[in-house]
Every structure is written in C-alpha cells, then in structure tokens.
Short mmCIF file of C-alpha atoms in Angstrom, two decimals:
data_model
loop_
_atom_site.label_atom_id
_atom_site.label_comp_id
_atom_site.label_asym_id
_atom_site.label_seq_id
_atom_site.Cartn_x
_atom_site.Cartn_y
_atom_site.Cartn_z
CA MET Y 1 -8.17 4.12 14.99
CA PRO Y 2 -7.88 3.52 10.56
CA GLY Y 3 -6.09 0.98 11.59
CA ALA Y 4 -8.47 -1.37 12.50
CA ALA Y 5 -10.57 -1.57 8.95
CA PRO Y 6 -7.92 -4.45 8.34
CA ALA Y 7 -9.58 -6.61 10.84
CA LEU Y 8 -12.81 -5.07 10.79
CA LEU Y 9 -12.87 -5.70 6.68
CA GLY Y 10 -11.03 -9.06 8.51
CA TYR Y 11 -13.81 -9.85 10.67
CA ALA Y 12 -16.24 -9.73 8.44
CA ALA Y 13 -15.28 -10.83 6.54
CA VAL Y 14 -15.23 -14.63 8.12
CA ARG Y 15 -18.84 -13.32 9.89
CA ALA Y 16 -20.43 -13.78 6.26
CA LEU Y 17 -18.50 -17.23 5.71
CA GLY Y 18 -20.00 -18.56 8.62
CA LEU Y 19 -23.91 -16.98 7.72
CA LEU Y 20 -22.99 -18.18 3.90
CA VAL Y 21 -23.05 -21.97 5.46
CA LEU Y 22 -25.43 -21.44 7.71
CA ALA Y 23 -27.75 -20.53 5.56
CA LEU Y 24 -26.86 -23.21 2.60
CA TRP Y 25 -27.55 -25.83 5.72
CA SER Y 26 -30.14 -24.89 6.86
CA ALA Y 27 -31.94 -24.73 3.57
CA ALA Y 28 -30.56 -28.55 2.87
CA ARG Y 29 -32.39 -29.29 6.00
CA ASP Y 30 -35.16 -27.18 4.63
CA LYS Y 31 -35.01 -24.76 7.77
CA SER Y 32 -34.94 -20.61 8.10
CA ALA Y 33 -31.35 -19.80 8.68
CA TYR Y 34 -32.46 -16.38 9.72
CA THR Y 35 -35.27 -17.67 12.33
CA LEU Y 36 -32.45 -19.91 13.40
CA LEU Y 37 -30.52 -16.69 14.06
CA THR Y 38 -33.53 -14.45 15.72
CA ALA Y 39 -36.99 -15.98 16.76
CA ARG Y 40 -35.22 -19.42 18.69
CA TRP Y 41 -34.77 -19.80 23.16
CA ASP Y 42 -33.20 -16.61 24.07
CA SER Y 43 -33.85 -14.00 21.59
CA LEU Y 44 -37.27 -14.38 21.44
CA TRP Y 45 -37.05 -14.54 25.88
CA TYR Y 46 -35.67 -11.07 24.42
CA ALA Y 47 -38.54 -10.16 21.60
CA ARG Y 48 -40.63 -10.39 24.32
CA VAL Y 49 -39.88 -8.61 27.43
CA ALA Y 50 -39.06 -5.69 24.50
CA GLU Y 51 -42.89 -6.38 23.15
CA GLY Y 52 -44.59 -6.75 26.24
CA GLY Y 53 -41.84 -5.80 29.62
CA TYR Y 54 -41.59 -8.26 32.38
CA GLY Y 55 -43.30 -10.53 33.67
CA TYR Y 56 -43.59 -13.52 31.58
CA GLU Y 57 -43.05 -16.58 33.37
CA VAL Y 58 -43.05 -20.34 32.35
CA ARG Y 59 -44.38 -23.36 34.79
CA MET Y 60 -41.74 -26.53 33.65
CA ALA Y 61 -43.45 -29.96 33.25
CA ASN Y 62 -40.49 -30.44 36.41
CA GLY Y 63 -41.31 -27.41 38.56
CA ASP Y 64 -39.44 -25.23 37.81
CA LEU Y 65 -39.90 -22.08 37.27
CA HIS Y 66 -38.57 -20.15 33.81
CA SER Y 67 -38.95 -16.30 34.72
CA ASP Y 68 -38.05 -13.56 31.89
CA LEU Y 69 -36.77 -11.63 35.17
CA ALA Y 70 -33.12 -14.16 34.24
CA PHE Y 71 -32.45 -11.65 32.06
CA PHE Y 72 -31.28 -8.38 31.67
CA PRO Y 73 -33.09 -4.95 29.88
CA LEU Y 74 -29.97 -3.44 27.92
CA LEU Y 75 -30.71 -5.99 24.70
CA PRO Y 76 -34.46 -5.84 24.96
CA TRP Y 77 -34.33 -2.29 25.68
CA LEU Y 78 -32.47 -1.43 22.01
CA GLU Y 79 -34.73 -3.61 20.65
CA ARG Y 80 -38.11 -1.75 21.76
CA LEU Y 81 -36.10 1.68 20.09
CA GLY Y 82 -34.74 0.19 16.92
CA HIS Y 83 -38.68 -1.50 17.08
CA ALA Y 84 -40.25 2.05 17.82
CA VAL Y 85 -38.26 4.40 15.41
CA THR Y 86 -38.23 1.95 12.01
CA PRO Y 87 -39.80 -0.36 10.25
CA LEU Y 88 -38.20 -3.44 12.11
CA SER Y 89 -39.94 -5.95 13.96
CA TYR Y 90 -38.19 -6.87 17.86
CA ALA Y 91 -36.68 -10.01 16.66
CA ASP Y 92 -35.32 -8.14 13.61
CA ALA Y 93 -34.26 -5.01 15.39
CA GLY Y 94 -32.14 -7.66 17.83
CA PHE Y 95 -30.49 -9.00 14.57
CA ALA Y 96 -29.49 -5.22 13.86
CA VAL Y 97 -27.86 -5.27 17.23
CA SER Y 98 -25.64 -7.64 17.64
CA ALA Y 99 -24.90 -6.73 14.29
CA VAL Y 100 -23.59 -3.70 14.99
CA ALA Y 101 -22.12 -4.60 18.34
CA SER Y 102 -20.28 -7.59 16.54
CA LEU Y 103 -17.89 -4.98 14.60
CA ALA Y 104 -18.01 -3.33 18.33
CA ALA Y 105 -16.77 -5.53 20.04
CA ALA Y 106 -14.09 -6.50 16.86
CA TRP Y 107 -13.29 -2.46 17.20
CA GLY Y 108 -13.30 -3.10 21.20
CA ILE Y 109 -10.77 -6.53 20.63
CA PHE Y 110 -8.47 -4.89 18.40
CA ALA Y 111 -7.73 -1.39 20.40
CA VAL Y 112 -6.87 -3.35 23.33
CA ALA Y 113 -4.42 -5.74 21.63
CA ASP Y 114 -3.13 -3.44 19.58
CA LEU Y 115 -2.72 -1.13 23.14
CA LEU Y 116 -1.05 -3.72 24.62
CA TYR Y 117 1.61 -5.63 21.01
CA GLY Y 118 0.97 -3.70 18.32
CA ARG Y 119 -1.85 -3.60 15.17
CA ARG Y 120 -0.74 -7.49 14.04
CA ALA Y 121 -1.19 -9.13 16.78
CA GLY Y 122 -4.59 -6.84 17.07
CA VAL Y 123 -6.21 -8.06 13.50
CA CYS Y 124 -5.53 -11.24 14.80
CA ALA Y 125 -6.30 -11.15 17.83
CA VAL Y 126 -10.01 -9.12 16.26
CA LEU Y 127 -9.96 -12.95 13.28
CA LEU Y 128 -9.64 -15.90 16.07
CA TRP Y 129 -12.29 -14.30 18.30
CA ALA Y 130 -14.36 -15.07 14.87
CA VAL Y 131 -13.21 -17.85 14.47
CA LEU Y 132 -14.38 -19.75 18.00
CA PRO Y 133 -16.42 -22.92 17.26
CA VAL Y 134 -19.66 -20.86 18.56
CA GLY Y 135 -18.45 -17.95 16.63
CA ILE Y 136 -21.34 -18.10 14.92
CA VAL Y 137 -23.69 -17.21 18.16
CA GLN Y 138 -21.97 -13.14 17.60
CA SER Y 139 -24.53 -13.42 14.39
CA MET Y 140 -27.81 -14.15 16.65
CA ALA Y 141 -30.20 -11.97 18.59
CA TYR Y 142 -28.67 -12.73 21.59
CA SER Y 143 -26.82 -10.17 24.48
CA GLU Y 144 -22.70 -12.18 23.84
CA SER Y 145 -21.69 -9.84 20.94
CA LEU Y 146 -23.63 -6.37 22.84
CA PHE Y 147 -21.42 -7.08 26.28
CA THR Y 148 -18.02 -8.90 24.97
CA ALA Y 149 -18.10 -4.24 22.70
CA LEU Y 150 -18.54 -2.96 26.37
CA ALA Y 151 -16.37 -5.40 28.33
CA ALA Y 152 -14.39 -4.60 26.04
CA TRP Y 153 -14.09 -0.51 25.26
CA SER Y 154 -14.20 -0.48 29.07
CA VAL Y 155 -11.19 -2.62 29.73
CA TYR Y 156 -9.88 -0.40 27.29
CA ALA Y 157 -10.47 3.03 29.34
CA VAL Y 158 -8.94 1.49 32.10
CA LEU Y 159 -5.98 0.76 30.59
CA THR Y 160 -5.77 4.23 28.96
CA GLY Y 161 -7.37 5.88 32.10
CA ARG Y 162 -10.78 6.73 30.54
CA TRP Y 163 -12.27 6.41 34.81
CA LEU Y 164 -15.01 7.94 33.27
CA ALA Y 165 -15.96 5.85 30.58
CA ALA Y 166 -15.11 2.56 32.21
CA GLY Y 167 -17.36 3.46 35.06
CA ALA Y 168 -20.21 4.31 32.39
CA LEU Y 169 -19.39 1.63 29.91
CA ALA Y 170 -19.07 -1.45 32.76
CA SER Y 171 -22.43 0.19 34.14
CA LEU Y 172 -23.95 -1.29 31.00
CA ALA Y 173 -23.02 -3.81 30.28
CA GLY Y 174 -24.21 -4.83 34.31
CA LEU Y 175 -27.53 -3.56 32.54
CA THR Y 176 -26.72 -6.41 29.72
CA ARG Y 177 -26.21 -9.62 31.80
CA PRO Y 178 -24.87 -11.15 35.12
CA VAL Y 179 -21.42 -11.89 33.80
CA GLY Y 180 -20.93 -7.69 33.96
CA ILE Y 181 -19.83 -8.43 37.62
CA ALA Y 182 -16.16 -8.97 35.29
CA VAL Y 183 -16.13 -5.47 34.32
CA VAL Y 184 -17.01 -4.05 37.53
CA SER Y 185 -14.46 -6.02 39.32
CA ALA Y 186 -12.30 -5.56 36.50
CA VAL Y 187 -12.13 -1.69 36.95
CA TRP Y 188 -12.07 -1.70 40.77
CA ALA Y 189 -9.02 -4.14 40.69
CA ALA Y 190 -7.45 -1.93 38.88
CA GLY Y 191 -8.99 1.09 40.23
CA VAL Y 192 -7.48 -0.42 43.30
CA ALA Y 193 -4.82 -1.40 42.39
CA SER Y 194 -3.52 2.95 40.71
CA PHE Y 195 -3.73 4.66 44.14
CA VAL Y 196 -2.26 1.66 46.34
CA ARG Y 197 0.40 2.65 44.05
CA GLU Y 198 -0.29 6.47 43.94
CA PHE Y 199 0.22 6.18 47.21
CA ARG Y 200 3.29 3.93 47.53
CA ASP Y 201 5.02 6.42 45.16
CA ARG Y 202 3.86 9.41 47.31
CA ARG Y 203 5.38 7.81 50.20
CA THR Y 204 8.45 7.02 48.24
CA ALA Y 205 9.07 10.58 46.90
CA VAL Y 206 8.64 12.14 50.69
CA ALA Y 207 10.80 9.56 52.47
CA GLY Y 208 13.53 10.50 49.03
CA SER Y 209 13.42 14.16 49.84
CA ARG Y 210 14.92 13.62 53.59
CA GLY Y 211 17.99 12.09 52.79
CA PRO Y 212 20.17 10.99 49.61
CA ALA Y 213 19.06 8.68 46.97
CA ILE Y 214 21.40 5.27 47.79
CA GLY Y 215 19.15 3.08 45.13
CA PRO Y 216 16.80 2.34 42.74
CA SER Y 217 13.36 2.76 44.52
CA ALA Y 218 11.83 -0.55 45.27
CA ARG Y 219 9.08 0.50 42.52
CA GLN Y 220 11.81 0.56 39.71
CA ARG Y 221 14.03 -2.65 40.78
CA SER Y 222 10.38 -4.92 40.30
CA ALA Y 223 9.92 -3.04 36.64
CA ALA Y 224 13.45 -4.14 35.81
CA PRO Y 225 13.67 -6.57 33.49
CA ALA Y 226 15.95 -9.96 34.60
CA PRO Y 227 18.17 -10.39 32.87
CA GLY Y 228 18.79 -11.78 29.94
CA ALA Y 229 14.54 -11.64 29.91
CA HIS Y 230 12.50 -10.40 27.66
CA PRO Y 231 11.07 -6.59 27.99
CA ALA Y 232 7.42 -7.23 28.50
CA PRO Y 233 5.95 -5.81 25.17
CA TYR Y 234 3.41 -3.32 26.70
CA ALA Y 235 4.87 0.05 27.91
CA PRO Y 236 1.98 1.53 28.83
CA SER Y 237 1.53 5.26 28.67
CA PRO Y 238 3.36 8.20 31.19
CA ALA Y 239 0.56 10.48 30.93
CA HIS Y 240 -1.65 8.02 32.35
CA GLY Y 241 0.87 4.80 33.55
CA PRO Y 242 -0.11 1.50 34.57
CA GLY Y 243 -3.42 2.43 36.28
CA GLY Y 244 -4.20 5.30 35.03
CA GLU Y 245 -2.59 6.92 37.70
CA GLY Y 246 -2.07 10.13 35.76
CA ALA Y 247 -5.78 10.90 35.56
CA PRO Y 248 -7.15 13.21 38.65
CA GLY Y 249 -8.25 10.62 41.60
CA TRP Y 250 -11.56 12.10 41.80
CA ARG Y 251 -12.05 9.95 38.15
CA ARG Y 252 -11.09 7.56 39.47
CA ALA Y 253 -13.40 7.34 41.91
CA LEU Y 254 -16.33 8.47 40.20
CA GLY Y 255 -16.16 5.63 37.30
CA MET Y 256 -15.24 2.97 39.98
CA LEU Y 257 -18.29 4.38 41.67
CA LEU Y 258 -20.49 4.59 38.17
CA ALA Y 259 -18.98 0.85 37.50
CA PRO Y 260 -21.61 -1.78 39.69
CA LEU Y 261 -24.14 0.81 39.22
CA GLY Y 262 -25.82 -1.24 35.82
CA THR Y 263 -26.11 -5.09 37.28
CA ALA Y 264 -26.78 -3.57 41.54
CA GLY Y 265 -29.42 -1.60 39.86
CA TYR Y 266 -31.09 -4.18 38.42
CA VAL Y 267 -30.54 -7.20 40.83
CA LEU Y 268 -31.96 -4.49 43.23
CA TRP Y 269 -34.95 -3.68 40.93
CA VAL Y 270 -35.80 -7.51 40.31
CA GLY Y 271 -36.01 -8.22 44.20
CA HIS Y 272 -37.88 -5.35 44.90
CA ARG Y 273 -40.56 -6.40 42.06
CA THR Y 274 -40.53 -9.98 43.49
CA GLY Y 275 -40.96 -9.35 47.37
CA ASP Y 276 -37.69 -11.46 47.91
CA GLY Y 277 -35.00 -8.47 48.98
CA PRO Y 278 -31.40 -8.88 47.58
CA LEU Y 279 -31.49 -11.91 47.33
CA GLY Y 280 -34.14 -12.56 45.39
CA TYR Y 281 -32.18 -12.41 41.83
CA LEU Y 282 -30.97 -15.57 42.86
CA ASP Y 283 -33.72 -16.46 43.00
CA VAL Y 284 -34.91 -16.17 39.52
CA GLN Y 285 -31.84 -17.81 38.64
CA ALA Y 286 -32.40 -21.23 41.00
CA GLY Y 287 -35.58 -21.37 39.17
CA TRP Y 288 -33.65 -21.87 35.23
CA ARG Y 289 -31.41 -24.05 37.68
CA ASN Y 290 -28.44 -21.76 37.32
CA GLY Y 291 -26.53 -21.40 39.90
CA PHE Y 292 -22.90 -20.79 41.27
CA ASP Y 293 -21.33 -24.30 42.86
CA GLY Y 294 -17.90 -23.89 42.23
CA GLY Y 295 -17.99 -26.48 39.58
CA TYR Y 296 -19.05 -29.80 41.10
CA THR Y 297 -22.03 -29.96 39.03
CA PHE Y 298 -20.12 -29.86 36.04
CA ALA Y 299 -17.77 -32.08 36.30
CA ARG Y 300 -19.85 -34.38 37.84
CA PHE Y 301 -21.31 -34.21 34.10
CA VAL Y 302 -17.75 -35.19 32.28
CA ALA Y 303 -17.36 -37.58 35.10
CA GLU Y 304 -20.45 -39.17 34.27
CA LYS Y 305 -19.38 -39.63 29.99
CA PHE Y 306 -16.28 -41.53 30.93
CA THR Y 307 -19.37 -44.43 31.98
CA SER Y 308 -19.97 -45.44 28.67
CA PHE Y 309 -18.47 -45.55 25.21
CA PRO Y 310 -18.36 -43.10 23.46
CA SER Y 311 -19.30 -40.88 25.67
CA ALA Y 312 -16.19 -41.17 26.34
CA LEU Y 313 -14.96 -40.11 23.92
CA ALA Y 314 -16.81 -36.66 24.75
CA GLY Y 315 -16.12 -36.68 28.48
CA VAL Y 316 -11.83 -36.50 26.57
CA ALA Y 317 -12.82 -33.72 24.87
CA LEU Y 318 -14.54 -31.51 27.42
CA THR Y 319 -11.50 -32.35 29.74
CA ALA Y 320 -9.31 -30.78 26.78
CA GLY Y 321 -11.04 -28.19 26.46
CA VAL Y 322 -11.67 -27.05 29.55
CA ALA Y 323 -7.30 -27.72 30.22
CA LEU Y 324 -6.53 -25.68 27.24
CA VAL Y 325 -8.94 -22.50 28.78
CA ILE Y 326 -7.11 -22.91 32.21
CA ARG Y 327 -3.36 -23.46 30.57
CA LEU Y 328 -4.10 -19.97 28.24
CA TYR Y 329 -5.30 -18.23 31.16
CA VAL Y 330 -2.14 -19.10 32.90
CA VAL Y 331 0.17 -18.18 30.49
CA CYS Y 332 -1.74 -14.66 29.77
CA VAL Y 333 -0.48 -14.26 33.77
CA ARG Y 334 2.72 -15.24 32.85
CA GLN Y 335 3.19 -12.96 30.31
CA ARG Y 336 1.31 -9.77 32.72
CA GLN Y 337 -1.63 -8.85 31.02
CA PRO Y 338 -2.29 -6.20 32.04
CA LEU Y 339 -4.79 -6.44 35.75
CA ALA Y 340 -7.80 -5.16 34.60
CA LEU Y 341 -7.43 -7.59 31.54
CA LEU Y 342 -6.85 -10.95 34.32
CA VAL Y 343 -9.40 -9.98 37.02
CA TYR Y 344 -12.46 -9.80 33.65
CA ALA Y 345 -10.47 -13.02 32.40
CA GLY Y 346 -10.54 -14.59 35.02
CA VAL Y 347 -13.74 -13.55 36.75
CA VAL Y 348 -15.80 -14.33 33.35
CA THR Y 349 -13.61 -17.87 33.64
CA ALA Y 350 -14.58 -19.58 36.53
CA LEU Y 351 -18.46 -18.06 36.01
CA ALA Y 352 -19.02 -20.16 33.57
CA LEU Y 353 -16.85 -23.36 33.98
CA CYS Y 354 -18.01 -22.81 38.08
CA ALA Y 355 -22.09 -22.34 37.33
CA SER Y 356 -24.72 -25.54 37.59
CA SER Y 357 -25.81 -23.73 34.11
CA TYR Y 358 -26.60 -25.84 30.50
CA PHE Y 359 -23.44 -27.85 30.17
CA GLY Y 360 -24.33 -27.14 26.73
CA SER Y 361 -24.05 -22.94 27.69
CA LYS Y 362 -20.61 -23.30 28.80
CA PRO Y 363 -18.96 -22.34 25.35
CA ARG Y 364 -21.01 -19.91 24.42
CA LEU Y 365 -20.91 -18.03 28.42
CA LEU Y 366 -16.67 -18.38 27.50
CA LEU Y 367 -16.99 -15.96 24.35
CA PRO Y 368 -16.71 -12.57 25.98
CA ALA Y 369 -13.63 -14.11 27.52
CA PHE Y 370 -11.75 -12.65 24.96
CA PRO Y 371 -8.17 -11.81 26.45
CA LEU Y 372 -7.74 -15.92 26.83
CA LEU Y 373 -6.89 -15.14 23.82
CA LEU Y 374 -3.97 -12.67 22.59
CA PRO Y 375 -1.00 -15.47 23.48
CA LEU Y 376 -2.47 -16.73 20.29
CA ALA Y 377 -2.94 -13.96 18.73
CA LEU Y 378 0.68 -12.66 19.60
CA ALA Y 379 2.14 -16.17 17.89
CA LEU Y 380 -0.38 -16.00 15.08
CA ALA Y 381 0.77 -12.87 14.41
CA ARG Y 382 4.74 -14.24 14.61
CA LEU Y 383 4.23 -16.56 11.22
CA ARG Y 384 5.16 -15.37 8.01
CA VAL Y 385 1.79 -14.06 6.40
CA ARG Y 386 0.84 -16.00 4.02
CA ARG Y 387 1.09 -19.36 7.27
CA SER Y 388 -0.90 -16.49 9.21
CA ALA Y 389 -3.71 -16.59 5.99
CA LEU Y 390 -4.05 -19.80 5.98
CA VAL Y 391 -4.92 -21.02 9.34
CA THR Y 392 -6.68 -18.69 10.03
CA ALA Y 393 -8.45 -19.54 6.54
CA GLY Y 394 -9.07 -23.40 7.24
CA VAL Y 395 -9.99 -22.20 11.05
CA ALA Y 396 -13.29 -19.61 9.61
CA VAL Y 397 -14.31 -22.74 7.81
CA ALA Y 398 -13.69 -25.04 9.74
CA SER Y 399 -15.67 -23.00 12.50
CA ALA Y 400 -18.78 -21.73 10.24
CA ALA Y 401 -19.65 -25.38 8.92
CA TYR Y 402 -19.65 -26.31 13.06
CA GLY Y 403 -21.37 -22.89 13.51
CA ALA Y 404 -24.01 -23.87 10.91
CA PHE Y 405 -24.22 -28.09 12.39
CA TRP Y 406 -24.87 -26.40 15.90
CA LEU Y 407 -27.29 -23.82 14.90
CA ASN Y 408 -30.12 -26.31 13.02
CA GLY Y 409 -29.32 -28.75 15.43
CA SER Y 410 -29.14 -28.34 19.34
CA GLY Y 411 -28.10 -25.22 19.03
CA PRO Y 412 -26.99 -22.74 21.84
CA PRO Y 413 -29.65 -23.04 24.17
#
C-alpha cells in the first residue's frame, strides 16, 4: 500500500519527537529514558515471563496476590524469540517489538480509514493516534502497540472479506491482551450479520422469482439515501459486500471459528494451571483488583474527587474526558461506521471504562480504540493542509511534553 508512506513518515516523526522530549526531560531529572521505556511496571513482568516462563507471584502488603498469569503470552514469546536470534536482551527485544508493532498499527489504522473515507482521512487518523496524550505508551515495551496492530488489520480483513486472515489475526490479538475479546466480537458480529444478510437476499430472490417485482426490495429501500441526505463515504467492494458476503461461506465460518482460539486457549490454560477451572483467570485478575463492575468503582472514584478542592478540578477533567469518549462513539454510530468497527470500539471502550482496574491506566486501556478517532480525522481532513498541519504539530508538541512529564512521574502502571 504505497499510499501509506505519508502516514507512516508522519507517525515516525511524531514518535521521534516524543522520544526526544522524553530523553531531554529524563536527563534533566537524572533518569534514563530508556529504562523508563523498557524496565518499568508491565514491561518488567513481560520480560520476566519471557526469560523464565510463568510462575512468578508477589504477595502485596495488603494481601493481594500479583501473579504473572495476568499477562497474556504473545509479547513474551516475541521477546524470547528476539533474544534467541539477536544479541538483544529481553527488555531490548520488547522495545524492538513495540517499535515495529507501532508502525504496523499505524499502517493498519491508515488502511481502515483510507478504505472508509479516503487517503487524507487515513493520514489524519494515524497522526491523531500518534499524538494522543498517552501516545508515549506506543514506544514502551508494553503490549498496546502489538495488540492495536493485530486488531486494526483484523478489522481491515473483515471489511475486505479476508475472513481467514481476520480470524487468524483475531486469535493472535486474543493471545496479546484480555481485551482481545473485542476483536473476536467484531469478527463474529460482522460474520453473523453477513450470513443473515445473505439468507435474506436469497429469500428475496426466491420470492422475486415467483412473481413480478412491484418495487425495490426492503434492503434497497433501506440502503437508499433519504432526500437531502449525504451519501455514506464508505462503499464496500461489490466483490465482498458490506460484510464480505462475496467470500465463500466456509471461509467466513472458519474465520469465525479461528477468532476466539487465542483468548479461549490462554484462559483455559490458566484455569488448568491454577486448578480453578474455566474461571481461573478471573481469580488471577482479582488478585490485581481487576474486574468488571459496570463502572461502579470508577464512578465512585470520580465522585470522590468533587468532595474537596483542588481535586474537584480533576473530577471535572475526568468527567469531561469520559463524556468526550462517549460522544465520539455516538458520532461513530451516526456516521454509520461498519458493524465490525462499532462492535470493536464499543467493547474496548466498555471494558476500559467499566473495569475496576487502576484508574490511571484507563487512558492507556483506551489506546487501541482507534475507531473513535475517525470522526476527528474526518474533521481534520476537511481543513486546509496548512491549518491541519499546524494543529497537528501543536498537539504533537503538547503530547510529547505530557508524555515525558507523565512517564517521569507516576507513569502508566
């Protein structure tokens, strides 16, 4: 895809700026920027799994049991492979995997946005993903970049009717992070919808063969734009249909069967290893105080911010941030993004906002929800090139400064 070159070059420039600012900021504080990127929090756990396999646990002072079984295995496997075939340490290999995966993720985001809305929107979507306030995580030895790359290309494969690739990539995403269930859900939702549409079309064709056509079919009427409405910017390839109906049914079915194997395989293996059965992984997450409570714990955390000043300012910022995320998703629905994108972004967002995990991690957990950026990418693409470049450059500088400040402080746990 030669058209992706401007997007990838722009992405690389933004990430280089972020790393430069981080290096300067860290040097001023007598810290190692590279250590911050490769040997802190989750990156230490991944490297430990890569080196010695699973089995490490830490009993915290409050009684919580932190087990490395909470970390899915694909990134440690790649770190072990990188260490085996190169002189790199496990941490170095993790950093290298993240660097390559972040470019692959940027390319996948471009491919999806370009398919839906055109090349310029694709470039803008990639740049917006790069300049997110927590964009520095894309350069850390974390699994977010790897997961986003697999998710973006899986969704792209769904949109273009490549069901076996979609299922295989979804399975790999399921070996990367717990939120891999979002990619599985996207593949299954699109697959089921395509079979339903195909079944309805066949029934319509059979009914039409029994008598003269009186008017347009229900599907044609629903697809026709209302008077005065703007046509949808995404027109799927006739070869594949809106959900890939052009692909043989067995390919769609096999892709759907492949999709959950990664997530299910690891979760079941953890249950077998712990002796707690299929729900054993939930017990492992509970040891980290991670769980799904519908957002109750997060809502209570935000509400407590309003009990004093100046913490109330943080409460306002958190409320505004959540409102913005929800608003962007609503716009995605109104813009009639393909079902696979809506399901994927919806599940990622729900798991991030409704989990009882550490609240400082929530912006990082939302990082893979790139479809939420597509409405902003469309708006940015409509600006004149000069104005669009100035806006992006300004946000990139602010993002680089924030990332350096954040990582030199509490950082992303």
